[in-house]
Tab-separated table of C-alpha atoms and ligand atoms in Angstrom:
chain	number	residue	atom	x	y	z
S	655	MET	CA	24.836	51.419	-16.805
S	656	HIS	CA	25.721	47.819	-17.709
S	657	ILE	CA	23.668	45.352	-15.739
S	658	CYS	CA	23.441	41.583	-15.517
S	659	VAL	CA	20.365	39.827	-14.128
S	660	ILE	CA	20.771	36.186	-13.130
S	661	GLY	CA	17.421	34.376	-13.336
S	662	SER	CA	14.506	35.079	-15.653
S	663	GLY	CA	11.519	34.308	-13.422
S	664	TYR	CA	8.990	36.964	-12.400
S	665	VAL	CA	11.442	39.141	-10.512
S	666	GLY	CA	14.349	38.678	-12.940
S	667	LEU	CA	12.362	39.379	-16.103
S	668	VAL	CA	10.571	42.405	-14.694
S	669	THR	CA	13.816	43.810	-13.250
S	670	ALA	CA	15.668	43.260	-16.529
S	671	SER	CA	12.938	44.736	-18.708
S	672	VAL	CA	12.372	47.798	-16.525
S	673	PHE	CA	16.087	48.612	-16.187
S	674	SER	CA	16.575	48.233	-19.932
S	675	ASP	CA	13.537	50.433	-20.533
S	676	LEU	CA	15.203	53.085	-18.374
S	677	GLY	CA	18.091	53.094	-20.852
S	678	ASN	CA	20.546	50.635	-19.287
S	679	ASP	CA	22.241	47.779	-21.146
S	680	VAL	CA	20.976	44.589	-19.582
S	681	ILE	CA	21.994	40.969	-20.070
S	682	CYS	CA	19.640	38.423	-18.555
S	683	VAL	CA	21.167	35.010	-17.775
S	684	ASP	CA	19.160	31.837	-17.237
S	685	SER	CA	20.492	28.295	-16.930
S	686	SER	CA	17.465	26.915	-18.824
S	687	GLU	CA	18.197	26.768	-22.558
S	688	LYS	CA	14.497	26.396	-23.250
S	689	ARG	CA	13.681	29.555	-21.307
S	690	VAL	CA	16.396	31.527	-23.119
S	691	GLU	CA	15.224	30.223	-26.514
S	692	THR	CA	11.668	31.313	-25.707
S	693	LEU	CA	12.874	34.784	-24.733
S	694	LEU	CA	15.138	35.073	-27.790
S	695	SER	CA	12.211	34.156	-30.041
S	696	GLY	CA	10.385	37.201	-28.657
S	697	GLU	CA	7.914	35.269	-26.537
S	698	CYS	CA	7.132	36.187	-22.956
S	699	PRO	CA	7.140	32.993	-20.862
S	700	ILE	CA	4.872	34.325	-18.092
S	701	TYR	CA	1.523	36.082	-17.993
S	702	GLU	CA	2.154	39.567	-16.627
S	703	PRO	CA	0.353	42.691	-17.891
S	704	ARG	CA	2.665	45.141	-19.777
S	705	LEU	CA	5.684	42.807	-19.596
S	706	PRO	CA	5.528	41.444	-23.193
S	707	GLU	CA	5.622	44.983	-24.688
S	708	LEU	CA	8.570	45.965	-22.510
S	709	LEU	CA	10.536	42.810	-23.337
S	710	ASP	CA	9.807	43.140	-27.023
S	711	ARG	CA	10.711	46.827	-27.338
S	712	ASN	CA	13.982	46.623	-25.414
S	713	ARG	CA	15.097	43.397	-27.093
S	714	ARG	CA	14.439	44.903	-30.534
S	715	GLU	CA	16.251	48.115	-29.615
S	716	GLY	CA	19.281	46.109	-28.459
S	717	ARG	CA	19.286	47.068	-24.765
S	718	LEU	CA	18.139	43.655	-23.542
S	719	GLN	CA	19.938	40.389	-24.282
S	720	PHE	CA	19.345	36.822	-23.107
S	721	THR	CA	21.952	34.105	-22.627
S	722	THR	CA	22.712	30.916	-20.725
S	723	SER	CA	26.311	32.049	-20.165
S	724	THR	CA	27.071	33.713	-16.825
S	725	PRO	CA	30.529	34.965	-17.947
S	726	PHE	CA	28.912	36.589	-21.020
S	727	GLY	CA	26.489	38.418	-18.732
S	728	VAL	CA	28.868	39.283	-15.894
S	729	ALA	CA	31.957	40.394	-17.841
S	730	PRO	CA	30.638	43.740	-19.192
S	731	SER	CA	28.412	44.454	-16.192
S	732	GLU	CA	29.050	46.665	-13.198
S	733	ILE	CA	25.985	45.529	-11.266
S	734	VAL	CA	24.893	41.881	-11.112
S	735	PHE	CA	21.435	41.074	-9.727
S	736	ILE	CA	20.731	37.642	-8.270
S	737	CYS	CA	17.051	36.945	-9.009
S	738	VAL	CA	16.916	33.155	-8.762
S	739	GLY	CA	14.298	31.006	-7.013
S	740	THR	CA	14.353	30.603	-3.239
S	741	PRO	CA	11.825	27.827	-2.581
S	742	SER	CA	10.864	26.458	0.817
S	743	LEU	CA	12.171	23.208	2.227
S	744	THR	CA	9.615	21.066	4.108
S	745	ASN	CA	10.635	22.559	7.488
S	746	GLY	CA	9.981	26.115	6.267
S	747	GLN	CA	13.684	26.859	5.790
S	748	THR	CA	14.603	28.669	2.586
S	749	ASP	CA	16.496	26.604	0.057
S	750	LEU	CA	19.480	28.736	-0.948
S	751	SER	CA	21.037	26.258	-3.368
S	752	GLN	CA	20.177	28.361	-6.459
S	753	VAL	CA	21.565	31.494	-4.776
S	754	GLU	CA	24.751	29.633	-3.878
S	755	SER	CA	25.164	28.313	-7.394
S	756	ALA	CA	24.577	31.786	-8.890
S	757	ALA	CA	27.143	33.302	-6.476
S	758	ARG	CA	29.700	30.649	-7.457
S	759	ASP	CA	29.131	31.262	-11.178
S	760	ILE	CA	29.433	35.018	-10.673
S	761	ALA	CA	32.676	34.544	-8.687
S	762	ASN	CA	34.145	32.439	-11.480
S	763	SER	CA	33.236	35.157	-13.983
S	764	LEU	CA	34.632	38.172	-12.099
S	765	ASN	CA	36.925	40.289	-14.258
S	766	GLY	CA	36.933	43.488	-12.173
S	767	TYR	CA	34.989	45.313	-9.453
S	768	LYS	CA	31.286	44.375	-9.400
S	769	ILE	CA	28.322	45.073	-7.175
S	770	ILE	CA	26.512	41.793	-6.507
S	771	VAL	CA	22.905	42.442	-5.536
S	772	ASN	CA	20.571	39.993	-3.803
S	773	LYS	CA	17.104	40.756	-5.146
S	774	SER	CA	15.623	37.345	-4.436
S	775	THR	CA	13.840	37.115	-1.089
S	776	VAL	CA	16.473	35.605	1.172
S	777	PRO	CA	16.730	35.136	4.953
S	778	VAL	CA	18.798	37.453	7.096
S	779	GLY	CA	22.460	36.492	6.848
S	780	THR	CA	22.321	35.564	3.153
S	781	GLY	CA	24.283	38.672	2.124
S	782	ASP	CA	27.114	37.447	4.281
S	783	PHE	CA	26.736	33.921	2.869
S	784	VAL	CA	26.958	35.223	-0.714
S	785	ARG	CA	30.059	37.261	0.185
S	786	ARG	CA	31.778	34.146	1.601
S	787	VAL	CA	30.888	32.018	-1.456
S	788	ILE	CA	32.266	34.669	-3.821
S	789	GLU	CA	35.425	35.179	-1.758
S	790	GLU	CA	36.053	31.462	-1.865
S	791	HIS	CA	35.666	31.149	-5.649
S	792	ARG	CA	36.786	34.484	-7.107
S	793	PRO	CA	40.033	34.955	-8.963
S	794	ASN	CA	42.712	36.651	-6.815
S	795	GLY	CA	42.411	40.381	-6.328
S	796	LYS	CA	38.992	40.822	-7.955
S	797	ASN	CA	36.976	43.157	-5.765
S	798	PHE	CA	33.266	43.232	-5.211
S	799	ASP	CA	30.550	44.464	-2.855
S	800	VAL	CA	27.410	42.615	-1.863
S	801	VAL	CA	24.157	44.580	-1.610
S	802	SER	CA	20.677	43.573	-0.493
S	803	ASN	CA	17.994	45.249	-2.606
S	804	PRO	CA	14.731	43.411	-1.915
S	805	GLU	CA	11.920	43.422	-4.437
S	806	PHE	CA	8.418	44.506	-3.414
S	807	LEU	CA	6.561	43.925	-6.683
S	808	ARG	CA	3.185	42.207	-6.794
S	809	GLU	CA	2.363	39.706	-9.514
S	810	GLY	CA	-0.217	41.147	-11.868
S	811	GLN	CA	1.084	44.685	-11.208
S	812	ALA	CA	4.782	43.932	-11.400
S	813	VAL	CA	5.757	46.513	-14.035
S	814	ARG	CA	3.811	49.286	-12.345
S	815	ASP	CA	5.233	48.379	-8.914
S	816	THR	CA	8.777	48.385	-10.292
S	817	LEU	CA	8.401	51.714	-12.069
S	818	GLN	CA	6.479	53.385	-9.232
S	819	PRO	CA	7.599	51.702	-6.017
S	820	ASP	CA	6.573	52.989	-2.561
S	821	ARG	CA	10.245	52.810	-1.605
S	822	ILE	CA	13.587	51.385	-2.656
S	823	VAL	CA	15.569	49.611	0.052
S	824	ILE	CA	19.333	49.342	-0.371
S	825	GLY	CA	21.283	47.374	2.213
S	826	ALA	CA	24.962	48.030	1.599
S	827	SER	CA	28.183	47.733	3.514
S	828	SER	CA	30.119	50.260	1.422
S	829	GLU	CA	29.413	53.876	0.523
S	830	LYS	CA	30.629	53.221	-3.028
S	831	ALA	CA	28.101	50.434	-3.647
S	832	ALA	CA	25.253	52.384	-2.016
S	833	ASN	CA	25.970	55.419	-4.216
S	834	ARG	CA	26.050	53.419	-7.449
S	835	MET	CA	22.742	51.773	-6.499
S	836	ARG	CA	21.221	55.194	-5.764
S	837	GLU	CA	22.438	56.311	-9.194
S	838	LEU	CA	20.806	53.277	-10.841
S	839	TYR	CA	17.447	54.108	-9.245
S	840	ARG	CA	17.736	57.883	-9.861
S	841	PRO	CA	15.129	57.885	-12.696
S	842	LEU	CA	12.466	56.571	-10.310
S	843	ASP	CA	10.810	59.223	-8.222
S	844	CYS	CA	10.475	57.523	-4.820
S	845	PRO	CA	12.067	57.457	-1.370
S	846	VAL	CA	15.352	55.508	-1.166
S	847	LEU	CA	16.243	53.974	2.179
S	848	VAL	CA	19.870	52.948	2.707
S	849	THR	CA	20.508	50.495	5.534
S	850	ASP	CA	22.935	47.773	6.551
S	851	ILE	CA	22.506	44.457	4.722
S	852	CYS	CA	20.813	42.520	7.566
S	853	SER	CA	18.192	45.232	8.087
S	854	ALA	CA	17.345	45.295	4.375
S	855	GLU	CA	16.918	41.505	4.431
S	856	ILE	CA	14.604	41.687	7.429
S	857	ILE	CA	12.602	44.610	5.964
S	858	LYS	CA	11.475	42.348	3.130
S	859	TYR	CA	10.373	39.444	5.348
S	860	ALA	CA	8.857	41.677	8.007
S	861	SER	CA	6.845	43.544	5.334
S	862	ASN	CA	5.422	40.372	3.787
S	863	ALA	CA	4.782	38.825	7.211
S	864	PHE	CA	3.022	41.978	8.390
S	865	LEU	CA	0.778	42.020	5.317
S	866	ALA	CA	0.010	38.325	5.845
S	867	THR	CA	-0.828	39.170	9.476
S	868	LYS	CA	-3.277	41.840	8.337
S	869	ILE	CA	-4.989	39.282	6.111
S	870	SER	CA	-5.219	36.596	8.803
S	871	PHE	CA	-6.391	39.211	11.300
S	872	ILE	CA	-9.271	40.382	9.102
S	873	ASN	CA	-10.152	36.769	8.330
S	874	ALA	CA	-10.407	36.037	12.062
S	875	VAL	CA	-12.581	39.169	12.376
S	876	ALA	CA	-14.710	37.789	9.504
S	877	ASN	CA	-15.320	34.630	11.551
S	878	LEU	CA	-16.521	36.827	14.421
S	879	CYS	CA	-18.788	38.719	12.016
S	880	GLU	CA	-20.272	35.499	10.662
S	881	GLU	CA	-21.150	34.297	14.150
S	882	SER	CA	-22.434	37.652	15.427
S	883	GLY	CA	-24.337	39.000	12.423
S	884	ALA	CA	-21.910	41.853	11.682
S	885	ASP	CA	-20.602	42.775	8.208
S	886	VAL	CA	-16.831	42.400	7.783
S	887	LYS	CA	-16.796	44.902	4.889
S	888	ALA	CA	-18.225	47.597	7.165
S	889	VAL	CA	-15.884	46.586	9.976
S	890	ALA	CA	-12.815	46.710	7.671
S	891	LYS	CA	-13.880	50.122	6.394
S	892	GLY	CA	-14.267	51.404	9.927
S	893	MET	CA	-10.913	49.988	10.989
S	894	GLY	CA	-9.139	51.103	7.825
S	895	SER	CA	-10.287	54.702	8.224
S	896	ASP	CA	-7.867	54.981	11.130
S	897	ILE	CA	-4.744	56.309	9.447
S	898	ARG	CA	-2.599	54.146	11.733
S	899	ILE	CA	-4.281	50.991	10.404
S	900	GLY	CA	-4.931	51.954	6.758
S	901	PRO	CA	-7.534	50.501	4.373
S	902	HIS	CA	-5.284	48.141	2.380
S	903	PHE	CA	-4.966	44.389	2.822
S	904	LEU	CA	-8.123	44.119	4.864
S	905	GLU	CA	-10.070	42.053	2.322
S	906	ALA	CA	-11.431	38.998	4.105
S	907	GLY	CA	-11.562	35.883	1.993
S	908	LEU	CA	-9.995	32.501	1.491
S	909	GLY	CA	-6.608	33.626	2.814
S	910	TYR	CA	-3.298	34.405	1.193
S	911	GLY	CA	-1.702	32.199	-1.447
S	912	GLY	CA	0.917	32.678	-4.130
S	913	SER	CA	4.627	32.115	-4.242
S	914	CYS	CA	5.544	34.650	-1.539
S	915	PHE	CA	3.427	35.061	1.595
S	916	PRO	CA	3.073	31.369	2.574
S	917	LYS	CA	6.779	30.705	1.950
S	918	ASP	CA	8.003	33.927	3.547
S	919	VAL	CA	5.896	33.513	6.694
S	920	ASP	CA	7.233	29.965	7.100
S	921	SER	CA	10.782	31.136	6.483
S	922	LEU	CA	10.571	33.908	9.087
S	923	ILE	CA	9.105	31.462	11.612
S	924	HIS	CA	12.020	29.128	10.862
S	925	THR	CA	14.599	31.916	11.215
S	926	SER	CA	13.097	33.033	14.531
S	927	VAL	CA	13.248	29.501	15.934
S	928	GLU	CA	16.854	29.144	14.719
S	929	LEU	CA	17.725	32.393	16.487
S	930	GLY	CA	16.052	31.126	19.681
S	931	ILE	CA	13.233	33.714	19.738
S	932	PRO	CA	10.152	31.951	18.252
S	933	PHE	CA	7.846	34.405	16.440
S	934	ASN	CA	4.622	32.957	17.891
S	935	ILE	CA	2.227	35.504	16.347
S	936	LEU	CA	3.328	34.377	12.895
S	937	GLN	CA	2.605	30.767	13.753
S	938	GLN	CA	-0.988	31.824	14.474
S	939	VAL	CA	-1.101	33.814	11.219
S	940	ALA	CA	-0.152	30.688	9.248
S	941	GLU	CA	-2.654	28.562	11.184
S	942	GLU	CA	-5.541	30.972	10.545
S	943	ASN	CA	-4.610	30.974	6.857
S	944	ALA	CA	-4.594	27.177	6.734
S	945	VAL	CA	-8.213	26.862	7.922
S	946	ARG	CA	-9.777	29.317	5.462
S	947	VAL	CA	-10.476	26.880	2.625
S	948	PRO	CA	-11.579	23.942	4.825
S	949	ARG	CA	-14.017	26.342	6.521
S	950	LEU	CA	-15.621	27.272	3.170
S	951	ALA	CA	-15.618	23.641	1.987
S	952	LYS	CA	-17.472	22.683	5.170
S	953	ARG	CA	-20.101	25.373	4.500
S	954	ILE	CA	-20.574	24.137	0.926
S	955	ILE	CA	-20.889	20.527	2.042
S	956	LYS	CA	-23.292	21.477	4.841
S	957	ARG	CA	-25.542	23.359	2.406
S	958	LEU	CA	-25.476	20.914	-0.505
S	959	GLY	CA	-24.453	17.577	0.878
S	960	ASP	CA	-25.933	14.707	2.793
S	961	ASP	CA	-24.573	12.757	5.760
S	962	SER	CA	-22.816	10.085	3.703
S	963	GLY	CA	-19.066	9.937	3.266
S	964	ASN	CA	-19.548	10.964	-0.360
S	965	SER	CA	-21.700	13.868	0.682
S	966	LEU	CA	-21.442	15.741	-2.639
S	967	LYS	CA	-22.061	12.706	-4.863
S	968	ASN	CA	-24.118	13.709	-7.925
S	969	LYS	CA	-23.466	17.358	-7.155
S	970	THR	CA	-21.714	19.645	-9.614
S	971	ILE	CA	-19.876	22.721	-8.407
S	972	ALA	CA	-18.755	25.612	-10.628
S	973	ILE	CA	-15.377	26.947	-9.502
S	974	LEU	CA	-14.803	30.457	-10.810
S	975	GLY	CA	-11.225	31.721	-10.700
S	976	LEU	CA	-8.332	29.280	-10.375
S	977	SER	CA	-5.164	31.415	-10.175
S	978	PHE	CA	-3.967	32.499	-6.726
S	979	LYS	CA	-5.153	36.035	-7.442
S	980	PRO	CA	-6.408	38.081	-10.429
S	981	ASP	CA	-4.203	39.215	-13.342
S	982	THR	CA	-1.867	36.253	-13.186
S	983	ASP	CA	-1.817	32.663	-14.462
S	984	ASP	CA	0.202	31.638	-11.410
S	985	MET	CA	-1.245	28.623	-9.620
S	986	ARG	CA	1.347	28.443	-6.845
S	987	GLU	CA	-0.465	27.983	-3.510
S	988	ALA	CA	-3.727	28.885	-5.260
S	989	LYS	CA	-6.744	28.345	-3.010
S	990	SER	CA	-8.585	26.654	-5.883
S	991	ILE	CA	-6.249	23.656	-5.615
S	992	GLU	CA	-7.103	22.932	-1.993
S	993	LEU	CA	-10.814	23.697	-2.454
S	994	CYS	CA	-11.179	21.489	-5.552
S	995	GLY	CA	-9.323	18.723	-3.693
S	996	LEU	CA	-11.774	18.846	-0.763
S	997	LEU	CA	-14.869	19.031	-2.998
S	998	LEU	CA	-13.663	16.200	-5.227
S	999	LYS	CA	-12.968	14.114	-2.120
S	1000	ALA	CA	-16.566	14.704	-1.042
S	1001	GLY	CA	-17.702	13.270	-4.399
S	1002	ALA	CA	-18.473	16.471	-6.337
S	1003	HIS	CA	-17.893	17.037	-10.020
S	1004	ILE	CA	-16.136	20.329	-10.758
S	1005	ARG	CA	-16.771	22.687	-13.673
S	1006	ALA	CA	-13.829	25.090	-13.581
S	1007	TYR	CA	-13.197	28.401	-15.286
S	1008	ASP	CA	-10.364	30.937	-15.183
S	1009	PRO	CA	-9.684	33.736	-17.693
S	1010	VAL	CA	-5.974	32.863	-18.075
S	1011	ALA	CA	-4.821	30.085	-15.710
S	1012	THR	CA	-6.720	27.105	-17.154
S	1013	ASP	CA	-3.690	25.512	-18.855
S	1014	ASN	CA	-1.591	25.759	-15.703
S	1015	ALA	CA	-4.500	24.559	-13.565
S	1016	ARG	CA	-5.025	21.517	-15.770
S	1017	THR	CA	-1.471	20.300	-15.072
S	1018	ILE	CA	-2.184	20.445	-11.322
S	1019	LEU	CA	-5.869	19.535	-10.969
S	1020	GLY	CA	-5.894	16.988	-13.812
S	1021	GLU	CA	-8.996	15.876	-15.715
S	1022	ASP	CA	-10.432	13.398	-13.220
S	1023	GLY	CA	-13.715	14.862	-12.004
S	1024	VAL	CA	-12.912	18.301	-13.455
S	1025	THR	CA	-14.360	19.839	-16.633
S	1026	TYR	CA	-12.605	22.998	-17.870
S	1027	CYS	CA	-15.017	25.581	-19.204
S	1028	LYS	CA	-14.877	28.511	-21.610
S	1029	SER	CA	-16.665	31.107	-19.494
S	1030	ALA	CA	-18.233	31.666	-16.101
S	1031	TYR	CA	-21.699	30.991	-17.594
S	1032	ASP	CA	-20.449	27.779	-19.202
S	1033	ALA	CA	-19.022	26.640	-15.834
S	1034	ALA	CA	-22.341	27.382	-14.118
S	1035	GLU	CA	-24.300	25.271	-16.642
S	1036	GLY	CA	-26.137	22.599	-14.626
S	1037	ALA	CA	-24.118	23.289	-11.445
S	1038	ASP	CA	-25.606	23.070	-7.965
S	1039	ALA	CA	-23.625	26.109	-6.823
S	1040	ALA	CA	-21.206	28.696	-8.180
S	1041	VAL	CA	-18.152	29.230	-5.992
S	1042	PHE	CA	-16.006	32.323	-6.585
S	1043	VAL	CA	-12.395	31.725	-5.595
S	1044	THR	CA	-10.495	34.520	-7.378
S	1045	GLU	CA	-11.818	38.055	-7.799
S	1046	TRP	CA	-11.131	38.477	-11.530
S	1047	ARG	CA	-12.358	41.830	-12.842
S	1048	GLU	CA	-14.574	40.171	-15.482
S	1049	PHE	CA	-16.615	38.574	-12.679
S	1050	ILE	CA	-17.655	41.954	-11.294
S	1051	GLN	CA	-19.899	42.684	-14.283
S	1052	LEU	CA	-21.336	39.186	-14.730
S	1053	ASP	CA	-24.998	39.107	-15.634
S	1054	LEU	CA	-26.257	37.445	-12.462
S	1055	HIS	CA	-29.650	36.679	-13.997
S	1056	ARG	CA	-27.898	34.775	-16.779
S	1057	LEU	CA	-25.786	32.992	-14.164
S	1058	ARG	CA	-28.919	31.982	-12.278
S	1059	GLU	CA	-30.493	30.644	-15.488
S	1060	ALA	CA	-27.441	28.465	-16.049
S	1061	LEU	CA	-27.308	27.038	-12.526
S	1062	ARG	CA	-29.274	23.910	-11.562
S	1063	GLN	CA	-29.669	25.324	-8.056
S	1064	PRO	CA	-29.385	29.120	-7.625
S	1065	ILE	CA	-26.755	29.112	-4.924
S	1066	MET	CA	-23.549	31.148	-4.801
S	1067	PHE	CA	-20.545	30.995	-2.455
S	1068	ASP	CA	-18.436	34.122	-2.829
S	1069	GLY	CA	-15.010	33.393	-1.332
S	1070	ARG	CA	-13.755	36.920	-2.112
S	1071	ASN	CA	-16.824	39.082	-1.354
S	1072	ILE	CA	-16.969	40.268	-4.970
S	1073	TYR	CA	-20.696	41.044	-4.885
S	1074	SER	CA	-23.081	42.928	-2.673
S	1075	PRO	CA	-25.639	40.672	-0.982
S	1076	GLY	CA	-28.526	42.780	-2.338
S	1077	GLU	CA	-27.606	42.373	-6.030
S	1078	VAL	CA	-27.107	38.610	-5.792
S	1079	SER	CA	-30.248	38.046	-3.849
S	1080	ALA	CA	-32.239	40.338	-6.193
S	1081	ALA	CA	-31.076	38.129	-9.094
S	1082	GLY	CA	-32.791	35.213	-7.367
S	1083	ILE	CA	-29.628	33.586	-6.049
S	1084	GLU	CA	-28.973	32.467	-2.483
S	1085	TYR	CA	-25.784	34.224	-1.421
S	1086	HIS	CA	-23.143	32.867	0.963
S	1087	CYS	CA	-20.154	35.144	1.453
S	1088	ILE	CA	-17.294	35.758	3.880
S	1089	GLY	CA	-17.947	37.535	7.181
S	1090	ARG	CA	-21.403	38.765	6.149
S	1091	GLY	CA	-23.872	35.956	6.757
S	1092	VAL	CA	-26.222	34.218	4.311
S	1093	PHE	CA	-28.801	36.013	2.128
S	1094	PRO	CA	-31.828	34.203	0.674
S	1095	PRO	CA	-32.893	34.888	-2.911
S	1096	GLY	CA	-35.395	37.618	-3.642
S	1097	GLY	CA	-34.044	40.503	-1.551
S	1098	ASN	CA	-33.798	44.123	-2.640
S	1099	PRO	CA	-30.824	45.195	-4.835
H	35	UGA	C1	3.385	39.915	-2.355
H	35	UGA	C2	3.603	41.343	-1.824
H	35	UGA	O1	2.372	42.077	-1.887
H	35	UGA	C3	4.668	42.078	-2.628
H	35	UGA	O2	4.913	43.349	-2.056
H	35	UGA	C4	5.955	41.235	-2.590
H	35	UGA	O3	6.977	41.828	-3.379
H	35	UGA	C5	5.675	39.850	-3.151
H	35	UGA	O4	4.641	39.238	-2.348
H	35	UGA	C6	6.951	39.058	-3.078
H	35	UGA	O5	7.436	38.812	-1.970
H	35	UGA	O6	7.552	38.795	-4.120
H	35	UGA	P1	2.008	38.842	-4.408
H	35	UGA	O7	2.286	37.531	-3.761
H	35	UGA	O8	2.249	39.004	-5.860
H	35	UGA	O9	2.884	40.022	-3.685
H	35	UGA	O10	0.460	39.167	-4.202
H	35	UGA	P2	-0.439	40.072	-3.255
H	35	UGA	O11	-1.219	40.981	-4.094
H	35	UGA	O12	0.307	40.631	-2.126
H	35	UGA	O13	-1.457	38.950	-2.694
H	35	UGA	C7	-0.978	37.860	-1.913
H	35	UGA	C8	-2.150	37.027	-1.438
H	35	UGA	O14	-2.900	37.690	-0.423
H	35	UGA	C9	-3.164	36.667	-2.522
H	35	UGA	O15	-3.508	35.320	-2.370
H	35	UGA	C10	-4.349	37.559	-2.229
H	35	UGA	O16	-5.573	37.006	-2.641
H	35	UGA	C11	-4.284	37.644	-0.706
H	35	UGA	N1	-4.930	38.856	-0.147
H	35	UGA	C12	-4.397	40.092	-0.402
H	35	UGA	C13	-6.045	38.740	0.684
H	35	UGA	O17	-6.533	37.620	0.942
H	35	UGA	N2	-6.592	39.859	1.237
H	35	UGA	C14	-6.099	41.087	0.994
H	35	UGA	O18	-6.642	42.077	1.540
H	35	UGA	C15	-4.965	41.222	0.154
């Protein structure tokens, strides 16, 4: 099939590269000349495992093109995906200006029947909005259908999630459009759910909000565990063994970050208020998430600080992991930003390390009070505590004895429960973790 993808961010690039890899002819349109130049030069502008190979192969084999021209992309294409950004406004509402502008450009480029697909995460009613914008701007008599086909990929596993999704959701108002979309997804072996457009739009938000709820729920359970002496890992395992609950997304930690959950929870809260049926549970989910980092910062300050305003003055803290989660260089809503801010405010010096996100982190955290390091051991050199913020795989196999040697004080705060208390304590390090109490150095492995 001939496909156009408008927007070359995470979703757009992964969608374009996977569809071209499945043998379709894909033209990816982006309004940024710089972005298109980067892509044309063969570079991959984002860090995402497997994506560079896919982009490179399909571009070289002529199935994947990049352009700044919407008419060039839309004219030969039967299906046009809208994959542009949908950021949050300050009141939680989703900013649809990029979607509107893409819809207008598509309308102006229509030269025959097209299926216009919303893949960006957009509030319920956006399908109808896109239809009205296109109707207003299209040339007379040019037909089209609007479809909602939400994306469920996770950063860091985006190619895998797109090639092996749990399900495909197609919200369509015409049989013709639904059938063509089914045909497009035929090579993927997974359940396809066809619904009306509004339901498809809500499926996406309800899924992300439900996952965020699971995370805030287990974090609240972790608080209970900390106060009562229980172990949140054991509790999550016990809960997750119930098939109705499931074991996934029950990792207690510093809360959810990234470009999706915080924004999508806020957007659904906003939509519910607009519709006159406030979604109060979600408000609580967001509030629990907002106190995760301050809670850890308070524990660090209590352990290392004094009673002065600058309670961490002359203290150095190693921050390990800066991106919002492993396998990405994405710093959007990364917990490291808030944590470093609170520790710097308390007077600490930060020694920061991340396997891939250091350059992005530098543009946000700056250089004032922060030293960027080459490895976890380097970051720990002379530090009064090592604080793990992102559970990068390379941290799992760290030599904890070497880490202890590097630290000025052998103290670790594990914001993602990467380690078992026994191994840390056996390496001579005092271990503070989430929902599992505090373990002095010298215990049994
Ligand atoms: C999320 C969803 O998982 C995808 O299905 C969805 O397509 C995507 O949003 C989107 O809307 O585009 P993503 O934001 O890439 O994907 O990352 P996740 O792996 O879901 O993690 C989100 C956050 O939750 C991270 O900060 C992670 O550390 C945190 N998390 C996750 C926990 O704190 N505990 C857990 O058990 C799981």
